[in-house]
Amino acid sequence: MEPCFDIAHLAHVEMYSNKFEESLDFFLRVYGLSLAGQDENSAYLRAWDDYEFHTLKLTRHHTTGVGHIAYRASSPDALDRRVKAIEASGYKVVGWVDGDLGHNSAFRFEDPFGHVFEIYYDTVRYSPPDDEKPALKNIAQRYHGRGCHPRRLDHLNLLASDVSEFRRFMETCLGSRVTEMIQLDNGRVGGCWFTINNKGYDLACTEEHGRGNARLHHVTYATDTRDDILGRPTSFWKTASTSRPVHTSTPSRARSSSMSGSRPAIASSLPMPARVSSWRPIGSRSSGRRPTGKRGRPGD
């Protein structure tokens, strides 16, 4: 597939919480994000080196889940091209919606599994308060070293019952390219890693084995630490007895916390360069089946 650069980068992820105050406290105090703004229903959170006004939108809801995934287009013309491609694709179109504290109007659409996506161009530039202003001009906010000190949004992992169909959706609607994939011994695609720019990947999709719809597996932020200048990604996930659970944890080096009040989640985190993660849920939080086959670049 020819590279398409109509989309600039992954912008933010909206997550639902039925324990809003507890979740907000976790992300600010334990995980280490900063509050960029807040309205009646949502808190807009960011890491200190994020491009966007916010990269995590935490919204009050009757259950947990993922609200939507947002990408920013590279130009107004690129946004128009993507909208026309989505409208002609046959996938479900929601249409134009109002923006929020972080951006102006956005175009929304859905994948075949119920995940809601949006794309936009006009964005709000983050202006840090005086105590968060950086000394350097090439970062948006000073390094504060709070919690897990996440540096920027890295990627998310969604679940789908048919990864091959999800791949067609990503290629058609967003112009994404597959950089890695898991092909099982029976020929079925068990996982795909996607990029819309020159990153290794910004979104992954793996097989859904829990018979759920529109589920999120994890969201990962890259970090820089004082003892590991290359940084390491930190992921969070949360279990809940709903059809669309969101999973929350901190890396193994930090204290684990669970917003649901159940036993702490467990994750492994290896000292690897920023924007590269290598970990998996342990025990019952995984799919229950280890994939057989190979993982490699398409065509290998």
Tab-separated table of N, CA, C and O in Angstrom, residues 51-108:
chain	number	residue	atom	x	y	z
A	51	TYR	N	1.920	16.886	22.019
A	51	TYR	CA	1.694	17.915	21.008
A	51	TYR	C	0.378	18.651	21.255
A	51	TYR	O	0.280	19.857	21.057
A	52	GLU	N	-0.654	17.903	21.623
A	52	GLU	CA	-2.008	18.434	21.669
A	52	GLU	C	-2.358	19.036	23.026
A	52	GLU	O	-1.674	18.820	24.028
A	53	PHE	N	-3.449	19.797	23.049
A	53	PHE	CA	-3.975	20.373	24.280
A	53	PHE	C	-4.235	19.277	25.308
A	53	PHE	O	-3.936	19.426	26.489
A	54	HIS	N	-4.799	18.158	24.860
A	54	HIS	CA	-5.008	17.003	25.725
A	54	HIS	C	-4.828	15.738	24.913
A	54	HIS	O	-5.012	15.728	23.700
A	55	THR	N	-4.448	14.653	25.580
A	55	THR	CA	-4.329	13.363	24.909
A	55	THR	C	-5.207	12.305	25.562
A	55	THR	O	-5.381	11.223	25.014
A	56	LEU	N	-5.760	12.607	26.732
A	56	LEU	CA	-6.710	11.707	27.389
A	56	LEU	C	-7.889	12.540	27.865
A	56	LEU	O	-7.725	13.466	28.662
A	57	LYS	N	-9.073	12.201	27.360
A	57	LYS	CA	-10.305	12.858	27.803
A	57	LYS	C	-11.040	11.880	28.706
A	57	LYS	O	-11.496	10.832	28.259
A	58	LEU	N	-11.136	12.213	29.975
A	58	LEU	CA	-11.803	11.353	30.954
A	58	LEU	C	-13.221	11.871	31.157
A	58	LEU	O	-13.410	13.026	31.561
A	59	THR	N	-14.227	11.033	30.888
A	59	THR	CA	-15.627	11.465	30.874
A	59	THR	C	-16.469	10.666	31.854
A	59	THR	O	-16.341	9.445	31.938
A	60	ARG	N	-17.332	11.371	32.585
A	60	ARG	CA	-18.286	10.714	33.477
A	60	ARG	C	-19.227	9.845	32.663
A	60	ARG	O	-19.738	10.267	31.626
A	61	HIS	N	-19.485	8.625	33.158
A	61	HIS	CA	-20.368	7.720	32.419
A	61	HIS	C	-20.914	6.683	33.393
A	61	HIS	O	-20.376	6.509	34.498
A	62	HIS	N	-21.988	5.999	32.969
A	62	HIS	CA	-22.571	4.990	33.848
A	62	HIS	C	-21.761	3.698	33.879
A	62	HIS	O	-21.983	2.839	34.726
A	63	THR	N	-20.812	3.566	32.962
A	63	THR	CA	-19.949	2.390	32.947
A	63	THR	C	-18.566	2.806	32.462
A	63	THR	O	-18.325	3.977	32.163
A	64	THR	N	-17.639	1.859	32.411
A	64	THR	CA	-16.314	2.140	31.870
A	64	THR	C	-16.288	1.788	30.389
A	64	THR	O	-17.098	1.001	29.904
A	65	GLY	N	-15.350	2.334	29.663
A	65	GLY	CA	-15.247	2.026	28.241
A	65	GLY	C	-14.452	3.085	27.513
A	65	GLY	O	-13.957	4.051	28.114
A	66	VAL	N	-14.312	2.905	26.219
A	66	VAL	CA	-13.647	3.893	25.380
A	66	VAL	C	-14.710	4.690	24.639
A	66	VAL	O	-15.602	4.124	24.007
A	67	GLY	N	-14.650	6.014	24.762
A	67	GLY	CA	-15.627	6.868	24.103
A	67	GLY	C	-15.328	7.039	22.632
A	67	GLY	O	-16.156	6.729	21.765
A	68	HIS	N	-14.127	7.514	22.326
A	68	HIS	CA	-13.712	7.636	20.925
A	68	HIS	C	-12.205	7.751	20.843
A	68	HIS	O	-11.529	8.011	21.839
A	69	ILE	N	-11.692	7.543	19.627
A	69	ILE	CA	-10.274	7.683	19.315
A	69	ILE	C	-10.149	8.799	18.297
A	69	ILE	O	-10.846	8.784	17.271
A	70	ALA	N	-9.289	9.774	18.553
A	70	ALA	CA	-9.186	10.946	17.693
A	70	ALA	C	-7.821	11.031	17.027
A	70	ALA	O	-6.784	10.812	17.668
A	71	TYR	N	-7.837	11.365	15.741
A	71	TYR	CA	-6.632	11.654	14.974
A	71	TYR	C	-6.718	13.079	14.436
A	71	TYR	O	-7.813	13.568	14.119
A	72	ARG	N	-5.568	13.724	14.306
A	72	ARG	CA	-5.541	15.049	13.696
A	72	ARG	C	-5.033	14.948	12.262
A	72	ARG	O	-4.020	14.278	11.991
A	73	ALA	N	-5.736	15.590	11.349
A	73	ALA	CA	-5.332	15.614	9.944
A	73	ALA	C	-4.127	16.537	9.765
A	73	ALA	O	-3.861	17.424	10.588
A	74	SER	N	-3.405	16.332	8.680
A	74	SER	CA	-2.188	17.116	8.442
A	74	SER	C	-2.464	18.486	7.821
A	74	SER	O	-1.592	19.346	7.835
A	75	SER	N	-3.658	18.692	7.280
A	75	SER	CA	-4.030	19.975	6.686
A	75	SER	C	-5.538	19.986	6.460
A	75	SER	O	-6.179	18.932	6.485
A	76	PRO	N	-6.129	21.162	6.205
A	76	PRO	CA	-7.561	21.198	5.874
A	76	PRO	C	-7.893	20.380	4.625
A	76	PRO	O	-8.934	19.698	4.577
A	77	ASP	N	-7.031	20.429	3.614
A	77	ASP	CA	-7.275	19.642	2.399
A	77	ASP	C	-7.192	18.149	2.693
A	77	ASP	O	-7.972	17.355	2.144
A	78	ALA	N	-6.252	17.750	3.535
A	78	ALA	CA	-6.126	16.340	3.903
A	78	ALA	C	-7.363	15.874	4.661
A	78	ALA	O	-7.850	14.756	4.457
A	79	LEU	N	-7.892	16.721	5.537
A	79	LEU	CA	-9.119	16.393	6.252
A	79	LEU	C	-10.265	16.186	5.276
A	79	LEU	O	-11.035	15.227	5.398
A	80	ASP	N	-10.372	17.054	4.290
A	80	ASP	CA	-11.431	16.924	3.288
A	80	ASP	C	-11.293	15.631	2.495
A	80	ASP	O	-12.287	14.944	2.224
A	81	ARG	N	-10.059	15.250	2.139
A	81	ARG	CA	-9.838	13.997	1.396
A	81	ARG	C	-10.254	12.789	2.237
A	81	ARG	O	-10.881	11.846	1.741
A	82	ARG	N	-9.889	12.812	3.515
A	82	ARG	CA	-10.245	11.679	4.375
A	82	ARG	C	-11.757	11.583	4.580
A	82	ARG	O	-12.314	10.491	4.593
A	83	VAL	N	-12.426	12.714	4.736
A	83	VAL	CA	-13.881	12.704	4.915
A	83	VAL	C	-14.557	12.103	3.685
A	83	VAL	O	-15.463	11.265	3.798
A	84	LYS	N	-14.118	12.486	2.499
A	84	LYS	CA	-14.707	11.938	1.273
A	84	LYS	C	-14.445	10.438	1.160
A	84	LYS	O	-15.322	9.675	0.740
A	85	ALA	N	-13.245	10.011	1.545
A	85	ALA	CA	-12.921	8.586	1.486
A	85	ALA	C	-13.777	7.789	2.471
A	85	ALA	O	-14.245	6.687	2.166
A	86	ILE	N	-13.994	8.336	3.653
A	86	ILE	CA	-14.808	7.647	4.660
A	86	ILE	C	-16.261	7.573	4.217
A	86	ILE	O	-16.923	6.537	4.350
A	87	GLU	N	-16.783	8.662	3.670
A	87	GLU	CA	-18.175	8.678	3.217
A	87	GLU	C	-18.413	7.688	2.086
A	87	GLU	O	-19.505	7.131	1.955
A	88	ALA	N	-17.373	7.445	1.276
A	88	ALA	CA	-17.510	6.508	0.154
A	88	ALA	C	-17.169	5.072	0.539
A	88	ALA	O	-17.337	4.157	-0.277
A	89	SER	N	-16.726	4.853	1.771
A	89	SER	CA	-16.218	3.537	2.163
A	89	SER	C	-17.303	2.518	2.476
A	89	SER	O	-17.065	1.309	2.424
A	90	GLY	N	-18.481	2.986	2.854
A	90	GLY	CA	-19.534	2.069	3.273
A	90	GLY	C	-19.559	1.809	4.763
A	90	GLY	O	-20.483	1.173	5.275
A	91	TYR	N	-18.555	2.289	5.506
A	91	TYR	CA	-18.556	2.151	6.951
A	91	TYR	C	-19.510	3.187	7.564
A	91	TYR	O	-19.845	4.190	6.941
A	92	LYS	N	-19.927	2.939	8.793
A	92	LYS	CA	-20.918	3.802	9.445
A	92	LYS	C	-20.363	5.200	9.671
A	92	LYS	O	-19.268	5.365	10.218
A	93	VAL	N	-21.116	6.208	9.264
A	93	VAL	CA	-20.721	7.603	9.417
A	93	VAL	C	-21.635	8.273	10.429
A	93	VAL	O	-22.860	8.194	10.324
A	94	VAL	N	-21.057	8.911	11.423
A	94	VAL	CA	-21.813	9.703	12.390
A	94	VAL	C	-21.984	11.118	11.878
A	94	VAL	O	-23.043	11.728	12.004
A	95	GLY	N	-20.930	11.670	11.276
A	95	GLY	CA	-20.969	13.017	10.723
A	95	GLY	C	-20.197	14.013	11.565
A	95	GLY	O	-19.446	13.649	12.475
A	96	TRP	N	-20.384	15.282	11.271
A	96	TRP	CA	-19.659	16.340	11.968
A	96	TRP	C	-20.242	16.576	13.354
A	96	TRP	O	-21.459	16.594	13.535
A	97	VAL	N	-19.368	16.724	14.336
A	97	VAL	CA	-19.769	17.004	15.716
A	97	VAL	C	-19.015	18.234	16.198
A	97	VAL	O	-17.964	18.599	15.656
A	98	ASP	N	-19.575	18.887	17.217
A	98	ASP	CA	-18.908	20.042	17.801
A	98	ASP	C	-17.602	19.615	18.470
A	98	ASP	O	-17.455	18.469	18.906
A	99	GLY	N	-16.699	20.542	18.579
A	99	GLY	CA	-15.445	20.252	19.249
A	99	GLY	C	-15.588	20.347	20.760
A	99	GLY	O	-16.688	20.378	21.311
A	100	ASP	N	-14.455	20.404	21.432
A	100	ASP	CA	-14.458	20.532	22.887
A	100	ASP	C	-13.347	21.505	23.282
A	100	ASP	O	-12.943	22.339	22.472
A	101	LEU	N	-12.832	21.410	24.477
A	101	LEU	CA	-11.802	22.344	24.917
A	101	LEU	C	-10.508	22.220	24.123
A	101	LEU	O	-9.706	23.152	24.101
A	102	GLY	N	-10.299	21.081	23.467
A	102	GLY	CA	-9.028	20.844	22.788
A	102	GLY	C	-9.009	21.066	21.295
A	102	GLY	O	-7.936	21.144	20.701
A	103	HIS	N	-10.178	21.145	20.662
A	103	HIS	CA	-10.190	21.305	19.200
A	103	HIS	C	-11.565	21.754	18.737
A	103	HIS	O	-12.549	21.688	19.503
A	104	ASN	N	-11.628	22.174	17.488
A	104	ASN	CA	-12.902	22.585	16.890
A	104	ASN	C	-13.627	21.358	16.326
A	104	ASN	O	-13.339	20.233	16.709
A	105	SER	N	-14.550	21.569	15.394
A	105	SER	CA	-15.417	20.495	14.912
A	105	SER	C	-14.618	19.311	14.369
A	105	SER	O	-13.505	19.468	13.853
A	106	ALA	N	-15.196	18.111	14.513
A	106	ALA	CA	-14.538	16.881	14.099
A	106	ALA	C	-15.536	16.012	13.336
A	106	ALA	O	-16.754	16.098	13.539
A	107	PHE	N	-15.002	15.162	12.475
A	107	PHE	CA	-15.823	14.243	11.684
A	107	PHE	C	-15.739	12.859	12.314
A	107	PHE	O	-14.655	12.303	12.469
A	108	ARG	N	-16.898	12.289	12.671
A	108	ARG	CA	-16.933	11.009	13.371
A	108	ARG	C	-17.463	9.880	12.493
A	108	ARG	O	-18.332	10.093	11.648
